[in-house]
Coordinates of C-alpha atoms in Angstrom, one line a residue:
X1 CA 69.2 12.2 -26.1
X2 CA 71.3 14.6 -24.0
X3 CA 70.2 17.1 -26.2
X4 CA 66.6 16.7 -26.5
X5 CA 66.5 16.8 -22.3
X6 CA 68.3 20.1 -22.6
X7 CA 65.8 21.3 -25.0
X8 CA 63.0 20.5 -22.2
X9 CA 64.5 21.3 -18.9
X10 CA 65.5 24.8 -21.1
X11 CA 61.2 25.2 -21.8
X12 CA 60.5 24.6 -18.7
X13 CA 62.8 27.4 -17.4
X14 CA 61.7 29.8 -20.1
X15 CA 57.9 28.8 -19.3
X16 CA 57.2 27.9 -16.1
X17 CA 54.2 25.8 -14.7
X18 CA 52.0 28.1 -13.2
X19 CA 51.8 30.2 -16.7
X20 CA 50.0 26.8 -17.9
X21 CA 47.9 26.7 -14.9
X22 CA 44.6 28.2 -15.0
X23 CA 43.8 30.3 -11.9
X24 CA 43.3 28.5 -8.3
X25 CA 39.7 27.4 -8.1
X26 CA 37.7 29.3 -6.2
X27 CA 35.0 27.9 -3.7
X28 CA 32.4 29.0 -6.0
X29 CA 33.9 27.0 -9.2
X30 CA 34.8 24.0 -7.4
X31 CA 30.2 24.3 -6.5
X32 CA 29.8 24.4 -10.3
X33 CA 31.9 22.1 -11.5
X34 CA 30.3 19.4 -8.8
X35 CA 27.1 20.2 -9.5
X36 CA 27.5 19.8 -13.1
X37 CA 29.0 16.7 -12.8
X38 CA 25.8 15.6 -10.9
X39 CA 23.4 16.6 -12.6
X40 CA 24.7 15.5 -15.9
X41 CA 25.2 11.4 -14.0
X42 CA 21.1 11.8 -12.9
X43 CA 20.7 12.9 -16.3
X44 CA 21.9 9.9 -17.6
X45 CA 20.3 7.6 -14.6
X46 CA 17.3 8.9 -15.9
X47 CA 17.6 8.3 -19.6
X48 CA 18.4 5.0 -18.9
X49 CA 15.1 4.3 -16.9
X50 CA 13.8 3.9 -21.1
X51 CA 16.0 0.4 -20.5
X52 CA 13.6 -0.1 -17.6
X53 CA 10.1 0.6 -19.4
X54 CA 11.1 -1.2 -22.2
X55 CA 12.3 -3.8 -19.7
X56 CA 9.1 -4.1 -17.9
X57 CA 7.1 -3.3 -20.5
X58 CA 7.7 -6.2 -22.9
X59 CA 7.8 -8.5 -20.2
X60 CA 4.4 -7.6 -19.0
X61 CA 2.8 -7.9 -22.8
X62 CA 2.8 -11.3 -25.2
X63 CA 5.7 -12.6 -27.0
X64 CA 4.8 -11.9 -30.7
X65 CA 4.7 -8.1 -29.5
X66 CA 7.7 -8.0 -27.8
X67 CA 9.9 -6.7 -30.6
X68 CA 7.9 -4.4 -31.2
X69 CA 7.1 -2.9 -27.4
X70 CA 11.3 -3.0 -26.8
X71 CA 11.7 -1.2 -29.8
X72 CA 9.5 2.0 -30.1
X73 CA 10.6 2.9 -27.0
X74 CA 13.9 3.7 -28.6
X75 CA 11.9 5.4 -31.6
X76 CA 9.5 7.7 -29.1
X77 CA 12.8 8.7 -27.2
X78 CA 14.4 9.6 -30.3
X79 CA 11.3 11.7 -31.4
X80 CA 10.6 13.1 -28.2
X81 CA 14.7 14.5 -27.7
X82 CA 14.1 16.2 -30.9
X83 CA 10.5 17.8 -30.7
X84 CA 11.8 19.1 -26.9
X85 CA 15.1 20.4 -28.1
X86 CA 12.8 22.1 -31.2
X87 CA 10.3 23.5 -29.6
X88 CA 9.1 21.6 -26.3
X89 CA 11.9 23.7 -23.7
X90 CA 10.8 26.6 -25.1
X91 CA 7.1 26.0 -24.3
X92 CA 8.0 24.6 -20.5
X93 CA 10.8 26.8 -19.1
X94 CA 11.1 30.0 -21.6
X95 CA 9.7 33.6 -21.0
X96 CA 6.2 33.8 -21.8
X97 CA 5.9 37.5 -21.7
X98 CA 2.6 38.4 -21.2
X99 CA 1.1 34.6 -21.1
X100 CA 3.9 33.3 -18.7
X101 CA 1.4 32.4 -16.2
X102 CA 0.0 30.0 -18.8
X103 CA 3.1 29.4 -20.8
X104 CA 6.7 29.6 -22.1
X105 CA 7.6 31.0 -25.2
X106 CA 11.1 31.3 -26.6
X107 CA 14.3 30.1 -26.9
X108 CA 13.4 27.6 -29.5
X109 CA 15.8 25.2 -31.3
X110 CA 18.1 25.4 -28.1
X111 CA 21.9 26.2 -29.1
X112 CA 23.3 25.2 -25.8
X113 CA 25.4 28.3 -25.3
X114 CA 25.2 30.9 -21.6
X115 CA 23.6 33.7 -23.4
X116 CA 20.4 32.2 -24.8
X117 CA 20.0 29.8 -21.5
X118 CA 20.5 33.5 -19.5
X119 CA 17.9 35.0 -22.5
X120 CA 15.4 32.8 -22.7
X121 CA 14.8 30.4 -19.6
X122 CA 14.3 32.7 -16.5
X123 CA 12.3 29.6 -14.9
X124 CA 16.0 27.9 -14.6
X125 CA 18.3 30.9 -13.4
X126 CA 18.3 29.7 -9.6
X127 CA 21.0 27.3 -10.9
X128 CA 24.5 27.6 -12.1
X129 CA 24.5 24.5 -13.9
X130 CA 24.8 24.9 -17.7
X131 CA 22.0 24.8 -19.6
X132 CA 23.0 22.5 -22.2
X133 CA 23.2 19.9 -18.8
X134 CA 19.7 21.5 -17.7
X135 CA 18.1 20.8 -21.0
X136 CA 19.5 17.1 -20.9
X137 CA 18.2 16.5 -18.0
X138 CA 15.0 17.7 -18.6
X139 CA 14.6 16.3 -21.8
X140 CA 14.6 12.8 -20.3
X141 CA 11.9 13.5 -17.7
X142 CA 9.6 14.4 -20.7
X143 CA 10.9 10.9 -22.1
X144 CA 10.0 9.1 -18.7
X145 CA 6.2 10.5 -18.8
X146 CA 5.7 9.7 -22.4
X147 CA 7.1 6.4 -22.1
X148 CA 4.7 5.9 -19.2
X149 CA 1.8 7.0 -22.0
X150 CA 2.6 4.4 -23.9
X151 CA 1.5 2.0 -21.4
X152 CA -2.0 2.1 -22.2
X153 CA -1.6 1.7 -26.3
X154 CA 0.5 -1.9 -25.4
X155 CA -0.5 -4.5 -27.8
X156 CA -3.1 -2.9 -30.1
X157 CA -1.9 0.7 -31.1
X158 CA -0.7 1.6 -35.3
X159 CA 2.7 2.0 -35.0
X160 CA 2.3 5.5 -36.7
X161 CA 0.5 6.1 -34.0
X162 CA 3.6 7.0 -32.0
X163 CA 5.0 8.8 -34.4
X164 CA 2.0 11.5 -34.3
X165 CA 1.3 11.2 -30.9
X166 CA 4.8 11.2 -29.2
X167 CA 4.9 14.5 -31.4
X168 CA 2.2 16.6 -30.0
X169 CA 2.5 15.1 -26.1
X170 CA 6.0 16.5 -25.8
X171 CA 4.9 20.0 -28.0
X172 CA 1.2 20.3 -27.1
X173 CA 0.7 18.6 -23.6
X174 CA 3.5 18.5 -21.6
X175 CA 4.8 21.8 -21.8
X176 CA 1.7 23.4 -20.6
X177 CA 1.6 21.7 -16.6
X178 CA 5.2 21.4 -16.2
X179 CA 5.6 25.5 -17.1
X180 CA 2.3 25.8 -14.6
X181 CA 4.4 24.0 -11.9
X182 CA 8.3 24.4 -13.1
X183 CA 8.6 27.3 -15.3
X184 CA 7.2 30.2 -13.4
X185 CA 3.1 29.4 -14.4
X186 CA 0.5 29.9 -12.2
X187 CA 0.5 26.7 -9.6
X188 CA 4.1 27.9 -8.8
X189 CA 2.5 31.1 -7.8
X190 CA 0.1 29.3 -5.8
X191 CA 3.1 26.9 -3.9
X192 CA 2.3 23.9 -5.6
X193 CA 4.9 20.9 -4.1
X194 CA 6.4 18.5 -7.1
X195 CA 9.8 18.0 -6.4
X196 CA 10.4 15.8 -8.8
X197 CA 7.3 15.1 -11.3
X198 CA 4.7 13.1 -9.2
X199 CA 1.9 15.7 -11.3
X200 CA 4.2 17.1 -14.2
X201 CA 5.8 14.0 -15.2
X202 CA 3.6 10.6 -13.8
X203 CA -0.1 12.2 -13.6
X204 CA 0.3 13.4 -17.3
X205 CA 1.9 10.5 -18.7
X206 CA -0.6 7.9 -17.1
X207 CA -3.7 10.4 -18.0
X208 CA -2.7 10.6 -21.5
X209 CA -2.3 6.7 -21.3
X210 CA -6.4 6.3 -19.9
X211 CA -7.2 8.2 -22.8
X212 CA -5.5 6.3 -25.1
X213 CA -7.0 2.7 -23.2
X214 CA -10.8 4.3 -23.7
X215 CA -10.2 4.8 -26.9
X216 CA -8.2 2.1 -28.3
X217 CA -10.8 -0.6 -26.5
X218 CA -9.5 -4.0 -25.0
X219 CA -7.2 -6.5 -27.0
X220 CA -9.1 -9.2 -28.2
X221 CA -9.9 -11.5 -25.5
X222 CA -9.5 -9.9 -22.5
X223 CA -13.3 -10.2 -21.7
X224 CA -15.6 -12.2 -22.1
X225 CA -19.2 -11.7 -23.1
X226 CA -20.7 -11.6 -19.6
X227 CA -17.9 -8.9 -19.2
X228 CA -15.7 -11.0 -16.8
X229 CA -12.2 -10.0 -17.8
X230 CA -9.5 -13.0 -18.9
X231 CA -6.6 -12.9 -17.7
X232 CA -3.8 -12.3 -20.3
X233 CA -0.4 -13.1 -18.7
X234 CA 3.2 -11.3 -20.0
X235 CA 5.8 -14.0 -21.3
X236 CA 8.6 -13.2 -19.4
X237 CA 8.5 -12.2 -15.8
X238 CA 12.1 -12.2 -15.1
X239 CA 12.5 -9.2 -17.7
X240 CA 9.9 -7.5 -15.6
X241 CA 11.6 -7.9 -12.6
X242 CA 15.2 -6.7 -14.1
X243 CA 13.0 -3.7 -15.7
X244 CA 11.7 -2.4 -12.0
X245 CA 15.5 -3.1 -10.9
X246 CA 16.8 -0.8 -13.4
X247 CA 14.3 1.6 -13.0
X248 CA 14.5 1.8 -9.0
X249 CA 18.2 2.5 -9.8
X250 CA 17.3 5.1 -12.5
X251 CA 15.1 6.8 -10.0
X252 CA 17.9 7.7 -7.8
X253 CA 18.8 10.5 -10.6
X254 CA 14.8 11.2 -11.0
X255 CA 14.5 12.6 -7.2
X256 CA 18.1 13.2 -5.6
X257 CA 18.8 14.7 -9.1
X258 CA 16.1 17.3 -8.4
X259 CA 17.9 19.2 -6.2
X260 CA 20.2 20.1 -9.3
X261 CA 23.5 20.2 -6.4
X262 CA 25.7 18.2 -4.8
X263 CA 26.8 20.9 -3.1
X264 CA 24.2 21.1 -0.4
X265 CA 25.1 19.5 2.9
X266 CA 24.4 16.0 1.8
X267 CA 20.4 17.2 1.1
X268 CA 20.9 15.3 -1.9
X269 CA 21.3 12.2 -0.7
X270 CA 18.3 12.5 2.0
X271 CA 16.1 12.5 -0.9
X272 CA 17.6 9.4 -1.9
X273 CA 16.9 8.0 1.4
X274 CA 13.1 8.8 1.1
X275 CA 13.0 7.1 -2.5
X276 CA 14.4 4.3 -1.3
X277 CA 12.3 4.3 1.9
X278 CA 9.3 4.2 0.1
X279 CA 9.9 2.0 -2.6
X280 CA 10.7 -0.6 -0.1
X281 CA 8.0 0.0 1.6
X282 CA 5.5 0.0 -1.5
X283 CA 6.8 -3.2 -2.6
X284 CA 6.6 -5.5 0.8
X285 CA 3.1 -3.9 0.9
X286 CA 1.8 -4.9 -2.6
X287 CA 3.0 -8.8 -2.1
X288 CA 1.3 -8.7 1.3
X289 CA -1.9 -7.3 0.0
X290 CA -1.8 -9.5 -3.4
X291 CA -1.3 -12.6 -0.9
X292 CA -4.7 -11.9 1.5
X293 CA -6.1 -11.5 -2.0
X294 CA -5.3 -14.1 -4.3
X295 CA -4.3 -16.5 -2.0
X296 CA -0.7 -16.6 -3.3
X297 CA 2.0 -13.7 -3.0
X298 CA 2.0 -12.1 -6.6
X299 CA 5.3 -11.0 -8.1
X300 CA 3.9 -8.4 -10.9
X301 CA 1.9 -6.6 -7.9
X302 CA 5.3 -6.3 -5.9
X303 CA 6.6 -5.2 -9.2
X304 CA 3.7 -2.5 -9.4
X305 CA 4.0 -1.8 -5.9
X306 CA 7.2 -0.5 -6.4
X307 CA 6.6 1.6 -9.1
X308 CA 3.9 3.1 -7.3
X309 CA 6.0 4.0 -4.4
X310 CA 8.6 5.6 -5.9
X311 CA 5.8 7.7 -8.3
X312 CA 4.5 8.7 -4.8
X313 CA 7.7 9.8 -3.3
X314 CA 8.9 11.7 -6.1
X315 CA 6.5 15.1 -5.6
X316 CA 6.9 14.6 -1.6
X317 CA 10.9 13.3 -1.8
X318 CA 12.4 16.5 -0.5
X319 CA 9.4 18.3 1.7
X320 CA 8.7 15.2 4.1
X321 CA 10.9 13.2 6.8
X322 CA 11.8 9.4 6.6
X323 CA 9.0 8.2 8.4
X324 CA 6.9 9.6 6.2
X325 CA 8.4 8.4 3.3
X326 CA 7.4 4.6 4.6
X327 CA 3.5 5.8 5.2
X328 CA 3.4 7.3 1.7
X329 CA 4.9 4.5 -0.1
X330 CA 2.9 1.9 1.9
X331 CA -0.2 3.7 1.3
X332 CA 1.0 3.8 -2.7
X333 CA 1.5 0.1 -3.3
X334 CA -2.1 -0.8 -1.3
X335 CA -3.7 2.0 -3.5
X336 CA -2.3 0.4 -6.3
X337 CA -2.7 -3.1 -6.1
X338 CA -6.7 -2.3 -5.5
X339 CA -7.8 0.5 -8.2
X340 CA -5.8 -2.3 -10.7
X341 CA -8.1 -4.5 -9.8
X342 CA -11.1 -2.1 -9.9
X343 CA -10.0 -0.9 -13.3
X344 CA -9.8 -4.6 -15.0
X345 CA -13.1 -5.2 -13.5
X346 CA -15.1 -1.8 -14.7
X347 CA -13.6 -2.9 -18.4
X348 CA -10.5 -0.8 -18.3
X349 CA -7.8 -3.0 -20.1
X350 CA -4.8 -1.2 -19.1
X351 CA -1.8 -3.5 -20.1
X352 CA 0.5 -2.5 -17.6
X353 CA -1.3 -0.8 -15.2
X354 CA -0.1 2.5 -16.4
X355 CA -3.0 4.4 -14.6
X356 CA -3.2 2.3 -11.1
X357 CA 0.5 2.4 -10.9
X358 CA 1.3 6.4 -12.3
X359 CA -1.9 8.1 -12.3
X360 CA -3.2 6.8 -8.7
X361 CA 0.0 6.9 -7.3
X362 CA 0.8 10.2 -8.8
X363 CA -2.2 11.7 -7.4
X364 CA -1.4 10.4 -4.0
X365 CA 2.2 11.6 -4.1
X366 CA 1.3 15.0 -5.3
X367 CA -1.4 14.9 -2.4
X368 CA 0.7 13.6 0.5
X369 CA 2.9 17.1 0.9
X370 CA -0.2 18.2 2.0
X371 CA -0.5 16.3 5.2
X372 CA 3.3 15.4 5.9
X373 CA 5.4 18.5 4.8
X374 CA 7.6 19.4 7.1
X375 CA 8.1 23.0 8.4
X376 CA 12.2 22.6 8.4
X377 CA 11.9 20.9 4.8
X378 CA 9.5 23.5 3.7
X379 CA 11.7 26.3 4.4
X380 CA 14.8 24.4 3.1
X381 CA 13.1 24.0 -0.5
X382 CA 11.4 27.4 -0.1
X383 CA 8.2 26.1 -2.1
X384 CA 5.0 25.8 -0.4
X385 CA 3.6 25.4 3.6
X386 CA 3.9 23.0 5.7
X387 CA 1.2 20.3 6.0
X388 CA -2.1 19.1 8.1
X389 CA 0.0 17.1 10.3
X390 CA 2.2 19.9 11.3
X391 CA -0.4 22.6 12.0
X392 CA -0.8 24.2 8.6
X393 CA -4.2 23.8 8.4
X394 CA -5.5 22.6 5.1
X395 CA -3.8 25.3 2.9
X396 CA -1.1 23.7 1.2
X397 CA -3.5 20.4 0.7
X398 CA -5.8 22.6 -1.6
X399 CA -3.5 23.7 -3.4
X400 CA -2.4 20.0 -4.1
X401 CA -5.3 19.5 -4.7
X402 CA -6.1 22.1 -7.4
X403 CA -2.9 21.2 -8.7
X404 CA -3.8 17.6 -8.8
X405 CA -7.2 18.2 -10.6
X406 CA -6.5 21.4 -13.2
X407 CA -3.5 19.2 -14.5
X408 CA -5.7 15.8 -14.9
X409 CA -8.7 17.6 -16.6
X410 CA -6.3 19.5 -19.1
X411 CA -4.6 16.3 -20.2
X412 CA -7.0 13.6 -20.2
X413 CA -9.1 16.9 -22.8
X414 CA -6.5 16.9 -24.7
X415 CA -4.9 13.6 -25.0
X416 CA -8.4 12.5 -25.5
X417 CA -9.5 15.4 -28.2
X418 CA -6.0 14.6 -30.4
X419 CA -6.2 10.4 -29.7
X420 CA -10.3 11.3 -31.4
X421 CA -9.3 13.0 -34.4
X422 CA -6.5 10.8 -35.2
X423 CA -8.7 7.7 -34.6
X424 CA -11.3 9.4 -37.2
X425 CA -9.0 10.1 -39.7
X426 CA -5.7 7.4 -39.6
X427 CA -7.0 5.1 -37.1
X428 CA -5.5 4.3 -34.5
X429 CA -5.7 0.1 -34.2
X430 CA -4.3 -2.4 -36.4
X431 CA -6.7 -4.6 -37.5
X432 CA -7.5 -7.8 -35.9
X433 CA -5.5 -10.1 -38.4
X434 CA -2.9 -8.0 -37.7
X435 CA -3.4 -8.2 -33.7
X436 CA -3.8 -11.6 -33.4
X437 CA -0.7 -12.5 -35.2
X438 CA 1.4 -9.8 -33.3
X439 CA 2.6 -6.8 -33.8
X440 CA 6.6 -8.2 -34.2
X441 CA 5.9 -9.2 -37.8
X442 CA 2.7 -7.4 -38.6
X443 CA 4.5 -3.5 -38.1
X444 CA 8.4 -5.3 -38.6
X445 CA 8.2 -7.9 -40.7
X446 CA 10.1 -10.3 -38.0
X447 CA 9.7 -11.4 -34.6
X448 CA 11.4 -10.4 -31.4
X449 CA 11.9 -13.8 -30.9
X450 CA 12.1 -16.2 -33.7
X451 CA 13.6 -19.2 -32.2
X452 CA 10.5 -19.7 -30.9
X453 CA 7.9 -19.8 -33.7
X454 CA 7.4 -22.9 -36.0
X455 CA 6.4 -22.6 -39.8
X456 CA 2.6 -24.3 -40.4
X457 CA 2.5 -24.3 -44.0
X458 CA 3.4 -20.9 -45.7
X459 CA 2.2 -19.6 -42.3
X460 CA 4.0 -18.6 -39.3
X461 CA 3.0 -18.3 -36.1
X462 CA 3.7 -17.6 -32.7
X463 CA 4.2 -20.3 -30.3

């Protein structure tokens, strides 16, 4: 024993501690190596929102399809990682060369290594984080706004259907407005304000989801012939509510993850403040509202409400002050809870509200920098003017505006054009057997939840 401590202490002699130690850490390493660590925790707040949709989602539809609405969302995240890592962060934050304007192109198949992140993605060079933390983070905001597509297929959609489509949104669509606003494109030129995704992310996922809703027609009966719509209740709303929970929390890497730092005077978690702000806001209002309506206080439209506060906040999250935070997600969950209602009754059978709750709500949020940015919050983002309400005239609410409208059109084309084709040539419904019987054991072969079904025969059916 004596031996083997003579053997140390004699290393540690010959080799002392500092020639182990790396260099002190400079003020400038310590920035990165914070930052990193943030970014790479709201990276994984946000993937985990996908617990939430799924969450919410299958809560909101019937029980023989709840198997199957958990589980694709597990398949469409896993498709939509890979088509983005291939080709899809290329399209949105690469070097367009000539077409940059319109859109990215390079630095495909991303290998995670500092020279083809400084190569390829200019768009992303305000921030020392690595790019293999970058592209993680970013991959699961294309994964939030496709999982918010998927809304409107709920209950009635092939489940090849995702396949294809989860495919092209992530290569075809989503690139395109989040390089206009994000990677250097044209509204970026012009000032456009989306923090966080109220337009890139929201608006295109809940456009692509209208589409899909046109198209696919209502479940079987949802209306009746007179055109009065039925109403067709989710089995469990506790999973709904834990759903919203979990993606309230998740939300907290959505926006405050946005600023990409820790490192910034606490800015970070003022943006947290104003998510949080508003979603409480939008939820109170949305009961209130549901309770003049129907009589009774509502729990899915507090549930929406939510939702649609925090889609509002996260373009405005950073550019407006707290009080404005509570307007914007007030007025979101009252927007909400009404254009729901309108939909359902103009023959739009939207499961989950998708539209009301991401598209409305999105377009609101993307349009409320325009009255309540602030100058000090303007100058602190460096993006954009500051609003009506603070003397900039009606500027920066234009270009909202354009922003707002250009990205709509262009997806709901497209999403439409590709759902079209697809529904000439594969379909894209299962058949009404198939429908009626659910989509657990008609796409599976089992139910989600088959402790509660009882054999009739050689049949079985859902309870």
């Amino acid at each position: 024993m004596r031996k083997v401590l003579f053997l140390c202490m004699t290393l540690l002699l010959a080799f002392p501690v500092t020639a182990f130690a790396a260099d002190e850490p400079t003020n400038a390493m310590l920035q990165i190596a914070i930052d990193s660590v943030w970014v790479m925790i709201a990276a994984i707040l946000v993937i985990f929102m996908q617990a939430g949709f799924a969450l919410l989602e299958a809560g909101s539809t019937r029980m023989k399809n709840a198997g199957h609405v958990a589980g694709k969302t597990i398949l469409t995240f896993g498709i939509c990682a890979l088509a983005f890592w291939a080709f899809g962060f290329g399209l949105t934050f690469g070097d367009g060369g000539a077409l940059n304007k319109l859109i990215g192109f390079g630095g495909f198949f991303y290998d995670g290594t500092a020279e083809q992140a400084a190569a390829a993605y200019p768009s992303l060079a305000g921030s020392d984080v690595p790019g293999s933390i970058k592209f993680l983070f970013q991959t699961a905001f294309v994964g939030v706004a496709l999982s918010i597509a998927w809304g409107g297929f709920a209950e009635r959609a092939k489940l090849s259907v995702y396949f294809i489509f989860g495919l092209l949104f992530t290569v075809v669509i989503y690139p395109f407005v989040a390089h206009w606003i994000w990677g250097g494109g044209w509204l970026a030129d012009h000032g456009k304000q989306d923090f966080a995704g109220s337009t890139v992310v929201h608006l295109q996922g809940a456009t692509a989801a209208l589409a899909a809703t046109l198209l696919l027609k209502p479940r079987l009966g949802k209306y009746n012939k007179d055109g009065k719509p039925n109403l067709i209740p989710g089995h469990n709303q506790v999973l709904s509510v834990l759903g919203v929970i979990i993606l309230w929390i998740g939300w907290f890497g959505f926006n405050p993850g946005s600023t990409l730092s820790a490192f910034n005077d606490g800015f970070f978690g003022f943006i947290a403040m104003n998510t949080n702000l508003a979603a409480a806001a939008g939820g109170v209002a949305a009961l209130l509202v549901s309770w003049l309506y129907f009589g009774k206080a509502d729990i899915p439209s507090m549930l929406n409400g939510v939702l649609a506060a925090l889609v509002a906040i996260t373009a405005s999250c950073a550019f407006v002050e707290p009080w404005a935070a509570f307007v914007i997600g007030l007025v979101a969950g009252t927007l909400t809870f009404f254009t729901a209602q309108w939909f359902e009754k103009a023959g739009v059978d939207d499961p989950v509200f998708a539209f009301s709750v991401h598209g409305i709500a999105g377009v609101w949020g993307s349009l409320s920098t325009g009255f309540f940015a602030a100058p000090r919050l303007v100058e602190m983002t460096g993006v954009g003017k500051e609003g009506l309400f603070y003397g900039g005239g009606f500027h920066q609410l234009g270009v909202q505006a354009m922003g707002v409208a250009v990205s709509f059109v262009f997806v709901f084309v497209l999403s439409f054009a590709i759902l079209w084709v697809m529904k000439k040539t594969m379909g894209l419904r299962v058949t009404e057997e198939e429908e009626i019987m659910g989509l657990d054991i008609s796409e599976h072969g089992s139910y989600g939840y088959p402790e509660q079904l009882k054999k009739s025969g050689n049949e079985t059916v859902a309870l």
